[in-house]
């Protein structure tokens, strides 16, 4: 590495701006205005409706289910997809691997095996209703990034308690910054040809969200 | 006789013709103008709706503006912090003073990998340093993977917009390019079918080419992470499947903390494509064992940015998050499209960024390629006062020209110096008005209008008429009125 370029750039930058002490920088950072909406104002129910509405606008399929119906709902989705071979992240609850389908559990699956699968089932970290976004932090139940990328069909299990209204609420739910994250807002899309939105370019063309009402006791 | 096509698009500011000349091919091409206007109308319509529903839009803009300003004021510290955290997470950070150094760093990295093929995520920064032609000349096959970039690469076209770079190409032109270059004779011009053709064309490349090059929307100082926003999933492919990933990013792309993304992400997609959120945002930190590329390099590019940073009025140029809202809102861009700017950065942001990146040695016509209507400032999500910077750069260009020998006899310059003298004192001004009235009488017709003036004045009357001077000005009328009242 050319250390003189590093030095040269940093010298030019610092002579342009002056060098403030770290404590001063932290102080200035803390004083930055954050007057935008951080906390949503909707009831949780309205927030879930918003999430569903936004997901459907993106042409994602949404099915709601009670916790005790979850396994049946997963089974019904898999059945309705007409597909047989599914990838599962290593940490996916084992009961979600509904019998009768060909499951490839990711204990270091080769790319070709993932590419050959018809679909994938994962959990999620958070749902953001404002924009219909699903945040994956790629925990063991959410899987490596490639799992939700190559298969053309993605069933994502999202718990109602994971859904927040605003993007800042998502950030305040992160105990610490994730090393990996993918925010998914609908299936992959492009509008590069005459601004016509085409669903499904390289990422999964079909996004199904199973919304589990785990907070229905309230 | 030169065989060079006079309408050939040149996006290198060192060789591009001045804006008024470069704009002519588009102004003569109704199809091109229609393509540009259609694309812009669609984006503008969607953006308008989504911005209107966001009740905190102005406070978000203010937060983003202050955040970006804060970063620039402390850029050195944040860059060092990013480098430290990224390195600790297994990434390798390189520093490139200029385009040539960035190109050679990237080529060296590719040679270490024995890579003669590379897949690429759309990055305007790589276009800025003219990376593709350089790699091709050095025996590396470059495969662009963004749909618009494929259209441009296969059609040997140049980008005309920073978010939708092929917006000047319509579906039948895309069909022609794909049919010819992918050998698909029976392809229709249905965008869905065209998109599918691109998917098929790229799938094997994603699965087999082990090296990728991409850009960055944000570098996060706190964690050493990089964030990339996209729509198609080609970005995720390049960020996930290869063994080795090289990220090229301008030094201004840093943000202090992970949660600062809450500001940037809420503004970016709405401003860029009129979506509440882009389909995919990827964030990664160095090398994560077992997930994604196991070798990760970041090339931090200066290439003129530190000298922009040193100029207080112009520094705000570097706040830019590359959303393209300014070009979508610009009445000039709408007429000329992007190629007229002779730079990979067109539109209002290009008009201020390009000459500055060229150290004011090239692209001096760009600061004048604006009506100063201010629409760009109004839509800018990070509140860059583009008209203010345009004016500042205009004055620098004028000062440059004034220093050139012979300028002292330039009619415009001479005229302005005389005007300066006359306008500086009331007596001189009134005397000049009386003289002017006598002189103007020679050219004023019976209808009270001047239809043609000789010499330099003809430049004005060629395209418009001038009202003749009235027999009395306001001062004279006021003085006469007071006299009568007495």
XYZ file of C-alpha atoms in Angstrom:
704
model
C 0.000 0.000 0.000
C 1.175 3.477 -0.829
C 1.381 5.128 2.584
C 2.301 8.487 1.114
C -1.086 8.788 -0.600
C -2.823 8.076 2.677
C -0.721 10.693 4.388
C -1.166 13.183 1.553
C -4.951 12.819 1.491
C -5.293 13.100 5.259
C -2.981 16.109 5.337
C -4.969 17.869 2.635
C -8.243 17.018 4.348
C -7.041 18.214 7.743
C -5.532 21.402 6.422
C -8.856 22.093 4.669
C -10.964 21.596 7.776
C -8.653 21.980 10.737
C -8.419 19.109 13.195
C -10.853 19.191 16.095
C -10.271 17.142 19.239
C -12.297 13.893 19.415
C -14.256 15.188 22.407
C -15.295 18.291 20.444
C -16.366 16.144 17.493
C -18.453 13.907 19.746
C -20.065 16.981 21.256
C -20.874 18.451 17.833
C -22.267 15.100 16.719
C -24.501 14.836 19.779
C -25.838 18.321 19.078
C -26.958 17.505 15.518
C -30.692 18.171 15.027
C -32.933 15.084 14.930
C -36.345 16.691 14.782
C -37.785 14.181 12.326
C -40.385 11.627 13.357
C -38.607 8.930 15.343
C -41.458 7.277 17.178
C -44.597 6.347 15.276
C -48.040 7.352 16.502
C -50.195 4.533 15.138
C -51.761 1.810 17.229
C -49.975 -1.485 16.771
C -52.967 -2.841 14.905
C -52.951 0.040 12.427
C -49.221 -0.376 12.105
C -49.651 -4.038 11.114
C -52.315 -3.065 8.591
C -49.910 -0.526 7.134
C -47.177 -3.148 6.900
C -49.491 -5.514 5.054
C -50.733 -2.769 2.741
C -47.187 -1.729 1.822
C -46.029 -5.291 1.243
C -48.972 -5.914 -1.063
C -48.173 -2.735 -2.977
C -44.802 -4.332 -3.697
C -46.628 -7.433 -5.035
C -45.515 -9.465 -2.041
C -48.002 -12.061 -0.848
C -49.040 -11.654 2.799
C -50.805 -14.256 4.916
C -51.727 -13.699 8.560
C -51.791 -16.496 11.066
C -52.164 -17.200 14.777
C -49.081 -18.701 16.475
C -50.756 -22.075 16.970
C -51.603 -22.186 13.250
C -48.058 -21.295 12.124
C -46.949 -24.763 11.059
C -50.160 -25.351 9.117
C -49.744 -21.952 7.474
C -46.161 -22.704 6.444
C -47.289 -26.040 5.056
C -50.114 -24.407 3.108
C -47.738 -21.825 1.602
C -45.242 -24.490 0.582
C -47.993 -26.626 -0.900
C -49.525 -23.718 -2.808
C -46.145 -22.765 -4.267
C -46.071 -26.013 -6.223
C -42.380 -26.311 -5.397
C -40.585 -29.256 -3.789
C -37.003 -28.377 -2.915
C -36.496 -25.830 -0.157
C -33.432 -24.411 1.528
C -33.530 -23.801 5.269
C -31.075 -21.771 7.360
C -29.292 -23.899 9.896
C -31.005 -22.189 12.828
C -34.563 -22.392 11.470
C -36.831 -24.020 14.090
C -36.804 -27.693 13.123
C -40.598 -27.993 13.315
C -40.862 -25.467 10.455
C -39.315 -28.086 8.155
C -42.705 -29.464 7.188
C -42.488 -33.144 6.203
C -43.311 -34.026 2.635
C -40.893 -31.577 1.074
C -37.259 -31.915 0.108
C -35.338 -29.817 2.671
C -31.729 -28.738 2.235
C -30.536 -27.456 5.576
C -27.661 -25.007 5.202
C -24.683 -26.557 6.918
C -22.368 -25.006 4.371
C -24.403 -25.783 1.253
C -22.563 -25.199 -2.021
C -23.761 -22.304 -4.144
C -24.890 -24.727 -6.837
C -27.134 -26.568 -4.354
C -28.760 -23.313 -3.255
C -29.187 -22.232 -6.859
C -30.853 -25.576 -7.639
C -33.431 -25.169 -4.853
C -36.935 -23.909 -5.610
C -37.382 -21.747 -2.546
C -36.260 -20.736 0.914
C -37.935 -20.276 4.288
C -36.463 -17.867 6.859
C -37.233 -15.872 9.969
C -36.662 -12.086 10.085
C -35.271 -9.474 12.469
C -37.744 -6.652 12.019
C -40.522 -5.266 9.840
C -40.832 -1.538 9.129
C -44.414 -0.598 8.312
C -43.731 2.870 6.904
C -41.973 1.452 3.879
C -43.003 -2.225 4.015
C -39.406 -3.181 4.646
C -38.158 -6.447 6.115
C -34.810 -6.242 7.867
C -32.682 -9.377 7.969
C -29.646 -9.497 10.250
C -28.666 -12.945 9.007
C -28.867 -14.663 12.371
C -28.888 -18.494 12.274
C -32.672 -18.530 11.706
C -32.448 -15.871 8.985
C -29.594 -17.578 7.200
C -26.568 -16.555 5.198
C -27.168 -13.788 2.668
C -26.950 -16.124 -0.307
C -29.910 -18.215 0.942
C -32.398 -15.391 0.437
C -30.818 -14.389 -2.847
C -30.553 -17.322 -5.237
C -33.834 -19.240 -4.779
C -36.622 -17.614 -6.742
C -39.220 -17.950 -3.970
C -38.810 -16.617 -0.405
C -41.171 -17.305 2.462
C -40.358 -14.980 5.340
C -41.907 -15.553 8.753
C -42.390 -12.224 10.508
C -43.816 -11.962 14.009
C -46.231 -9.101 14.673
C -44.151 -8.110 17.704
C -41.245 -7.507 15.343
C -43.122 -4.892 13.324
C -42.402 -1.225 14.021
C -43.877 1.838 12.365
C -40.854 3.966 11.463
C -37.326 3.358 10.258
C -35.786 5.115 13.320
C -37.723 2.662 15.532
C -35.934 -0.181 13.756
C -32.584 1.430 14.484
C -33.436 1.829 18.155
C -34.343 -1.885 18.239
C -30.810 -2.842 17.225
C -28.911 -3.624 20.427
C -25.728 -3.003 18.474
C -24.986 -2.441 14.805
C -25.251 -5.728 12.895
C -22.185 -6.986 11.007
C -24.472 -7.984 8.151
C -27.889 -6.688 7.213
C -30.195 -6.808 4.230
C -33.282 -4.611 4.000
C -35.837 -6.024 1.608
C -38.684 -3.884 0.298
C -40.617 -6.136 -2.002
C -39.258 -8.531 -4.595
C -36.320 -7.388 -6.713
C -37.346 -4.906 -9.375
C -36.104 -2.581 -12.055
C -37.473 0.429 -13.878
C -34.472 0.885 -16.128
C -36.427 0.442 -19.361
C -38.734 3.417 -19.858
C -39.398 3.575 -16.127
C -41.688 0.540 -16.391
C -41.490 -1.348 -13.106
C -40.602 -4.976 -13.743
C -40.757 -7.345 -10.807
C -37.962 -9.842 -10.433
C -34.580 -9.252 -11.944
C -31.867 -11.138 -10.102
C -33.170 -11.529 -6.578
C -36.170 -13.727 -5.687
C -39.141 -12.938 -7.896
C -41.650 -14.088 -5.305
C -41.741 -12.796 -1.744
C -44.263 -14.316 0.640
C -44.636 -12.971 4.157
C -46.251 -14.973 6.913
C -47.311 -12.542 9.607
C -47.658 -14.327 12.947
C -49.940 -12.593 15.442
C -47.819 -13.472 18.443
C -49.040 -10.396 20.304
C -52.754 -11.125 19.999
C -53.030 -11.645 23.768
C -53.039 -7.853 24.195
C -11.848 15.081 -43.728
C -12.431 13.815 -40.260
C -14.385 10.616 -39.855
C -15.280 11.445 -36.256
C -19.028 11.665 -35.748
C -19.712 15.247 -34.627
C -22.577 13.960 -32.465
C -20.385 11.422 -30.673
C -20.881 11.626 -26.935
C -17.758 12.455 -24.932
C -18.049 12.242 -21.159
C -14.457 13.168 -20.410
C -14.473 16.813 -19.307
C -10.954 17.243 -20.672
C -12.085 16.606 -24.226
C -15.825 17.312 -24.253
C -17.027 20.319 -26.244
C -18.572 23.213 -24.285
C -22.132 22.724 -23.062
C -23.978 24.838 -25.677
C -22.271 22.887 -28.451
C -22.626 19.477 -26.794
C -26.344 20.107 -26.259
C -27.060 20.450 -29.984
C -27.238 16.749 -30.929
C -29.960 16.175 -28.321
C -31.871 19.307 -29.213
C -31.883 18.059 -32.832
C -33.068 14.585 -31.826
C -36.815 14.487 -31.019
C -36.738 10.780 -30.087
C -34.026 11.354 -27.514
C -35.835 14.353 -26.037
C -39.014 12.321 -25.805
C -37.211 9.476 -24.011
C -35.642 11.852 -21.484
C -38.845 13.814 -20.835
C -40.886 10.639 -20.367
C -38.487 9.134 -17.839
C -38.247 12.357 -15.886
C -42.005 12.877 -15.797
C -42.476 9.398 -14.342
C -39.844 9.829 -11.616
C -40.961 13.352 -10.768
C -44.578 12.273 -10.448
C -43.722 9.427 -8.085
C -41.287 11.508 -6.068
C -43.790 14.327 -5.629
C -46.425 11.995 -4.213
C -44.091 10.261 -1.764
C -42.436 13.432 -0.539
C -45.844 15.002 0.068
C -46.941 12.097 2.300
C -43.842 12.478 4.471
C -44.844 15.073 7.038
C -41.322 15.390 8.419
C -39.617 15.841 5.026
C -38.162 19.267 5.832
C -36.849 18.218 9.238
C -35.304 15.138 7.643
C -33.609 17.361 5.057
C -32.319 19.633 7.790
C -30.988 16.649 9.743
C -29.301 15.206 6.651
C -27.802 18.542 5.713
C -26.334 19.102 9.175
C -25.143 15.507 9.386
C -23.304 15.705 6.057
C -21.846 19.107 6.948
C -20.618 17.718 10.253
C -18.957 14.794 8.464
C -17.158 17.105 6.052
C -15.978 19.371 8.876
C -14.416 16.360 10.573
C -13.675 14.209 7.569
C -10.125 13.295 8.544
C -11.173 11.827 11.901
C -14.087 9.889 10.441
C -11.954 8.476 7.623
C -9.311 7.262 10.039
C -11.994 5.748 12.244
C -13.544 3.981 9.259
C -10.148 2.653 8.210
C -9.382 1.371 11.700
C -12.727 -0.424 12.173
C -12.855 -1.823 8.639
C -9.320 -3.154 8.997
C -10.133 -4.695 12.383
C -13.062 -6.467 10.709
C -10.821 -8.034 8.083
C -11.040 -5.469 5.273
C -8.051 -3.868 3.568
C -8.215 -0.099 3.087
C -6.338 1.602 0.221
C -5.992 5.327 -0.394
C -5.927 6.757 -3.905
C -4.910 10.378 -4.426
C -6.236 10.489 -7.978
C -7.958 8.473 -10.693
C -4.735 6.968 -12.052
C -3.719 5.687 -8.640
C -7.174 4.197 -7.997
C -7.088 2.413 -11.353
C -3.663 0.950 -10.736
C -4.550 -0.172 -7.187
C -7.589 -1.995 -8.562
C -5.647 -3.560 -11.434
C -2.945 -4.754 -9.014
C -5.592 -6.341 -6.802
C -7.120 -8.091 -9.809
C -3.688 -9.354 -10.895
C -3.078 -10.761 -7.389
C -6.333 -12.672 -7.823
C -5.390 -13.768 -11.355
C -8.692 -12.259 -12.362
C -9.236 -11.777 -16.063
C -12.972 -11.319 -15.591
C -14.833 -9.164 -13.132
C -18.507 -8.468 -12.353
C -19.484 -4.940 -11.451
C -22.187 -3.181 -9.485
C -23.176 0.176 -10.926
C -20.871 2.841 -9.501
C -20.579 6.359 -10.852
C -17.240 6.700 -9.081
C -15.779 4.001 -11.328
C -17.093 5.892 -14.343
C -15.465 9.043 -12.932
C -12.066 7.327 -12.941
C -12.779 5.659 -16.316
C -12.110 2.257 -14.827
C -13.738 0.018 -17.443
C -11.713 1.113 -20.491
C -8.549 0.891 -18.398
C -9.275 -2.647 -17.220
C -10.291 -3.763 -20.721
C -7.042 -2.322 -22.118
C -5.197 -4.384 -19.519
C -6.864 -7.616 -20.488
C -9.658 -7.772 -17.899
C -13.182 -8.482 -19.154
C -15.631 -6.287 -17.278
C -19.260 -7.319 -16.945
C -21.627 -4.621 -15.794
C -24.600 -6.173 -13.971
C -27.079 -3.332 -13.465
C -29.700 -3.534 -16.227
C -29.124 0.040 -17.363
C -25.368 -0.454 -17.331
C -25.711 -3.627 -19.444
C -27.752 -1.669 -21.972
C -25.021 0.974 -22.111
C -22.141 -1.481 -22.164
C -23.587 -3.729 -24.873
C -24.927 -0.786 -26.877
C -21.648 1.121 -26.503
C -23.652 4.019 -25.132
C -22.685 6.545 -22.480
C -24.596 7.142 -19.215
C -26.852 10.205 -19.198
C -28.162 10.125 -15.616
C -26.607 8.999 -12.341
C -29.502 6.835 -11.092
C -31.131 5.622 -14.319
C -28.143 5.950 -16.654
C -29.920 4.543 -19.723
C -33.030 6.708 -19.477
C -32.297 8.120 -22.924
C -32.663 4.664 -24.519
C -36.176 3.394 -25.228
C -37.479 -0.170 -25.321
C -37.095 -0.719 -29.046
C -33.495 0.478 -28.864
C -32.879 -1.897 -25.932
C -34.436 -4.709 -27.950
C -32.129 -3.997 -30.857
C -29.030 -3.935 -28.608
C -29.927 -7.151 -26.755
C -30.954 -9.008 -29.926
C -27.661 -8.101 -31.576
C -25.304 -8.622 -28.635
C -26.969 -11.599 -26.934
C -27.872 -13.321 -30.211
C -31.610 -13.356 -29.429
C -33.270 -12.793 -32.778
C -36.856 -13.316 -31.645
C -36.728 -10.959 -28.661
C -39.726 -8.632 -28.354
C -39.568 -5.082 -26.979
C -41.653 -5.957 -23.913
C -39.648 -4.618 -20.906
C -40.476 -7.818 -19.024
C -38.955 -9.973 -21.729
C -35.940 -7.679 -22.030
C -35.384 -7.822 -18.277
C -35.611 -11.598 -18.395
C -33.006 -11.692 -21.145
C -30.654 -9.741 -18.880
C -31.339 -12.134 -16.004
C -30.446 -15.140 -18.115
C -27.418 -13.436 -19.658
C -25.947 -12.679 -16.221
C -26.916 -15.685 -14.126
C -23.885 -17.844 -14.993
C -21.545 -14.869 -14.646
C -22.788 -14.231 -11.098
C -22.307 -17.892 -10.245
C -18.841 -18.305 -11.728
C -16.865 -15.045 -11.764
C -15.051 -14.856 -8.401
C -14.198 -11.158 -8.318
C -16.485 -8.138 -8.046
C -16.110 -4.378 -8.051
C -18.689 -2.038 -6.556
C -19.225 1.344 -4.988
C -20.633 2.543 -1.679
C -23.587 4.665 -0.698
C -22.281 5.052 2.827
C -19.149 4.114 4.729
C -19.903 3.851 8.431
C -17.076 5.170 10.600
C -18.373 3.653 13.854
C -18.301 0.084 12.539
C -16.222 0.056 9.350
C -19.313 -1.208 7.513
C -20.320 -0.353 3.973
C -23.894 0.155 2.738
C -25.103 -0.245 -0.842
C -28.635 0.491 -2.024
C -30.049 -1.021 -5.202
C -33.153 -2.430 -6.819
C -32.413 -5.456 -8.919
C -30.434 -7.821 -6.717
C -27.391 -7.621 -8.989
C -25.706 -5.726 -6.180
C -26.470 -8.468 -3.677
C -25.108 -11.035 -6.142
C -21.823 -9.134 -6.474
C -21.607 -8.508 -2.724
C -22.367 -12.099 -1.755
C -21.186 -14.676 -4.296
C -17.586 -13.717 -5.250
C -14.473 -14.649 -3.305
C -13.075 -11.154 -3.566
C -14.850 -7.814 -3.417
C -13.320 -4.436 -4.219
C -15.265 -1.348 -3.176
C -14.379 2.023 -4.672
C -15.686 5.020 -2.731
C -15.125 8.757 -2.645
C -13.681 9.942 0.666
C -16.796 12.067 1.271
C -19.049 9.004 1.578
C -18.480 8.495 5.318
C -21.222 8.825 7.909
C -20.445 8.718 11.627
C -22.709 5.977 12.953
C -24.854 3.037 11.906
C -28.079 4.701 12.982
C -27.342 7.742 10.800
C -28.617 5.530 7.992
C -32.112 6.274 9.325
C -31.719 9.772 7.898
C -30.026 8.895 4.615
C -32.244 5.925 3.746
C -35.489 7.815 4.323
C -34.393 10.511 1.893
C -32.453 8.584 -0.723
C -35.013 6.287 -2.369
C -37.807 8.861 -2.249
C -35.545 11.417 -3.913
C -33.938 9.054 -6.397
C -36.667 6.799 -7.731
C -39.833 7.920 -5.985
C -40.044 4.804 -3.826
C -40.583 4.601 -0.084
C -37.573 2.335 0.030
C -35.400 0.777 -2.628
C -35.965 -2.999 -2.937
C -32.575 -3.979 -1.485
C -30.113 -2.377 0.904
C -27.004 -4.378 1.810
C -24.708 -3.720 4.720
C -21.566 -5.651 5.510
C -18.573 -5.256 7.769
C -15.140 -6.303 6.560
C -15.048 -10.046 6.102
C -17.709 -12.153 7.799
C -16.508 -15.768 8.064
C -18.738 -18.125 6.121
C -20.871 -15.401 4.558
C -19.871 -13.549 1.407
C -16.453 -12.576 0.021
C -13.559 -13.680 2.187
C -11.300 -10.976 0.774
C -12.499 -7.397 0.935
C -10.751 -4.233 -0.249
C -11.902 -0.624 -0.006
C -10.281 2.001 -2.211
C -10.815 5.503 -0.788
C -10.638 8.007 -3.625
C -9.680 11.668 -3.304
C -9.348 12.771 -6.968
C -9.922 16.465 -6.265
C -12.318 16.117 -3.330
C -9.898 17.410 -0.694
C -9.368 20.600 -2.688
C -13.148 21.150 -2.887
C -13.230 20.648 0.877
C -10.751 23.505 1.290
C -13.127 26.062 -0.254
C -15.794 27.083 2.270
C -18.506 28.141 -0.206
C -17.952 25.120 -2.430
C -17.524 22.487 0.271
C -21.269 21.779 0.343
C -20.886 20.106 -3.076
C -19.470 17.112 -1.182
C -22.642 16.668 0.889
C -24.188 15.026 -2.186
C -25.659 11.537 -1.731
C -26.074 11.017 -5.517
C -29.871 10.775 -5.629
C -30.232 12.733 -8.908
C -33.284 14.670 -7.685
C -31.587 17.859 -8.928
C -31.320 16.672 -12.512
C -34.884 15.372 -12.483
C -36.077 18.807 -11.366
C -33.846 20.814 -13.699
C -35.503 22.575 -16.681
C -32.162 22.620 -18.514
C -31.433 18.900 -18.022
C -34.959 18.115 -19.187
C -34.219 19.759 -22.552
C -30.643 18.627 -23.092
C -30.434 15.271 -21.339
C -27.231 14.235 -19.623
C -24.721 13.889 -22.449
C -24.509 17.633 -23.031
C -22.680 18.000 -19.709
C -19.661 16.110 -21.063
C -19.222 14.355 -17.733
C -20.447 11.231 -15.990
C -22.032 13.634 -13.500
C -24.704 15.591 -15.422
C -27.428 17.971 -14.291
C -27.070 20.683 -11.656
C -24.846 18.615 -9.354
C -22.655 17.776 -12.347
C -22.508 21.432 -13.305
C -20.894 22.244 -9.956
C -19.043 18.997 -9.254
C -17.380 18.420 -12.629
C -15.479 21.717 -13.001
C -14.358 21.452 -9.378
C -13.112 17.875 -9.831
C -11.222 19.254 -12.844
C -9.716 21.942 -10.611
C -11.495 24.577 -12.775
C -9.193 23.700 -15.676
C -11.943 22.057 -17.750
C -15.752 22.122 -18.021
C -15.879 25.871 -17.416
C -19.055 26.144 -19.490
C -21.022 24.009 -17.014
C -21.664 26.608 -14.286
C -23.449 28.614 -16.990
C -25.666 25.664 -17.988
C -28.389 26.749 -15.603
C -31.239 29.251 -15.419
C -30.547 29.673 -11.671
C -34.224 28.916 -11.031
C -33.340 27.130 -7.810
C -35.450 23.992 -8.365
C -32.361 21.868 -7.676
C -31.831 23.449 -4.251
C -35.483 23.009 -3.379
C -35.488 19.249 -4.026
C -31.993 18.457 -2.753
C -32.387 16.084 0.230
C -29.168 17.347 1.808
C -29.852 21.000 0.981
C -26.902 21.761 -1.256
C -27.380 25.367 -2.353
C -26.476 24.610 -5.956
C -27.333 28.097 -7.329
C -24.969 29.650 -4.773
C -22.129 27.375 -5.869
C -22.982 27.956 -9.552
C -22.627 31.705 -9.028
C -19.372 31.284 -7.162
C -17.962 29.123 -9.967
C -19.219 31.542 -12.615
C -17.306 34.355 -10.986
C -14.194 32.185 -10.909
C -14.556 31.384 -14.604
C -15.023 35.071 -15.435
C -11.959 35.983 -13.389
C -9.966 33.293 -15.196
C -11.033 34.715 -18.539
C -10.272 38.272 -17.473
C -6.697 37.274 -16.775
C -6.232 36.078 -20.319
C -4.242 38.426 -22.554
C -6.339 40.499 -24.947
C -9.370 40.372 -22.696
C -8.948 44.053 -21.959
C -10.328 44.863 -25.425
C -13.178 42.363 -25.262
C -16.407 44.288 -26.063
C -18.356 42.685 -23.218
C -15.627 43.345 -20.705
C -15.116 46.863 -21.953
C -18.850 47.504 -21.851
C -19.133 46.239 -18.299
C -16.212 48.382 -17.178
C -17.842 51.454 -18.726
C -21.173 50.559 -17.133
C -19.432 50.148 -13.803
C -17.998 53.653 -14.139
C -21.306 55.228 -15.223
C -23.453 53.535 -12.600
C -21.127 54.534 -9.794
C -22.269 58.198 -9.643
C -25.696 59.829 -10.004
C -24.408 62.707 -12.140
C -22.639 60.372 -14.533
C -25.661 58.116 -14.671
C -28.095 60.930 -15.534
C -25.738 62.345 -18.136
C -25.428 58.898 -19.706
C -29.210 58.572 -19.781
C -29.572 61.887 -21.592
C -26.903 60.853 -24.097
C -28.524 57.446 -24.511
C -31.892 59.028 -25.214
C -30.405 61.097 -27.995
C -28.549 58.092 -29.410
C -31.529 55.761 -29.138
C -33.707 58.189 -31.053
C -31.735 57.237 -34.178
C -32.959 53.640 -33.919
C -36.430 54.021 -32.386
C -39.236 53.494 -34.896
C -42.584 55.224 -34.884
C -44.164 52.459 -32.809
C -41.833 53.362 -29.950
C -39.775 50.148 -30.299
C -36.184 49.487 -31.343
C -36.251 46.603 -33.822
C -32.586 46.456 -34.733
C -29.353 47.789 -33.318
C -25.959 47.809 -35.001
C -22.754 46.072 -33.884
C -22.810 44.376 -30.477
C -26.354 45.577 -29.853
C -27.541 43.361 -32.705
C -26.960 40.348 -30.488
C -29.892 41.529 -28.395
C -32.224 42.704 -31.167
C -31.662 39.571 -33.257
C -34.111 37.691 -31.089
C -36.144 40.411 -29.369
C -37.296 43.999 -29.655
C -36.279 46.700 -27.250
C -38.619 49.404 -26.007
C -37.380 52.877 -26.892
C -36.325 55.113 -24.027
C -39.171 57.314 -22.752
C -38.738 61.101 -23.203
C -38.582 61.561 -19.455
C -37.288 59.345 -16.676
C -38.751 59.013 -13.200
C -36.353 61.453 -11.559
C -37.134 64.114 -14.134
C -40.858 63.503 -13.856
C -40.717 63.756 -10.048
C -38.681 66.981 -10.134
C -41.062 68.526 -12.687
C -44.092 67.523 -10.619
C -42.711 69.169 -7.478
C -41.965 72.316 -9.393
C -45.567 72.441 -10.661
C -46.926 71.883 -7.153
C -45.126 74.965 -5.997
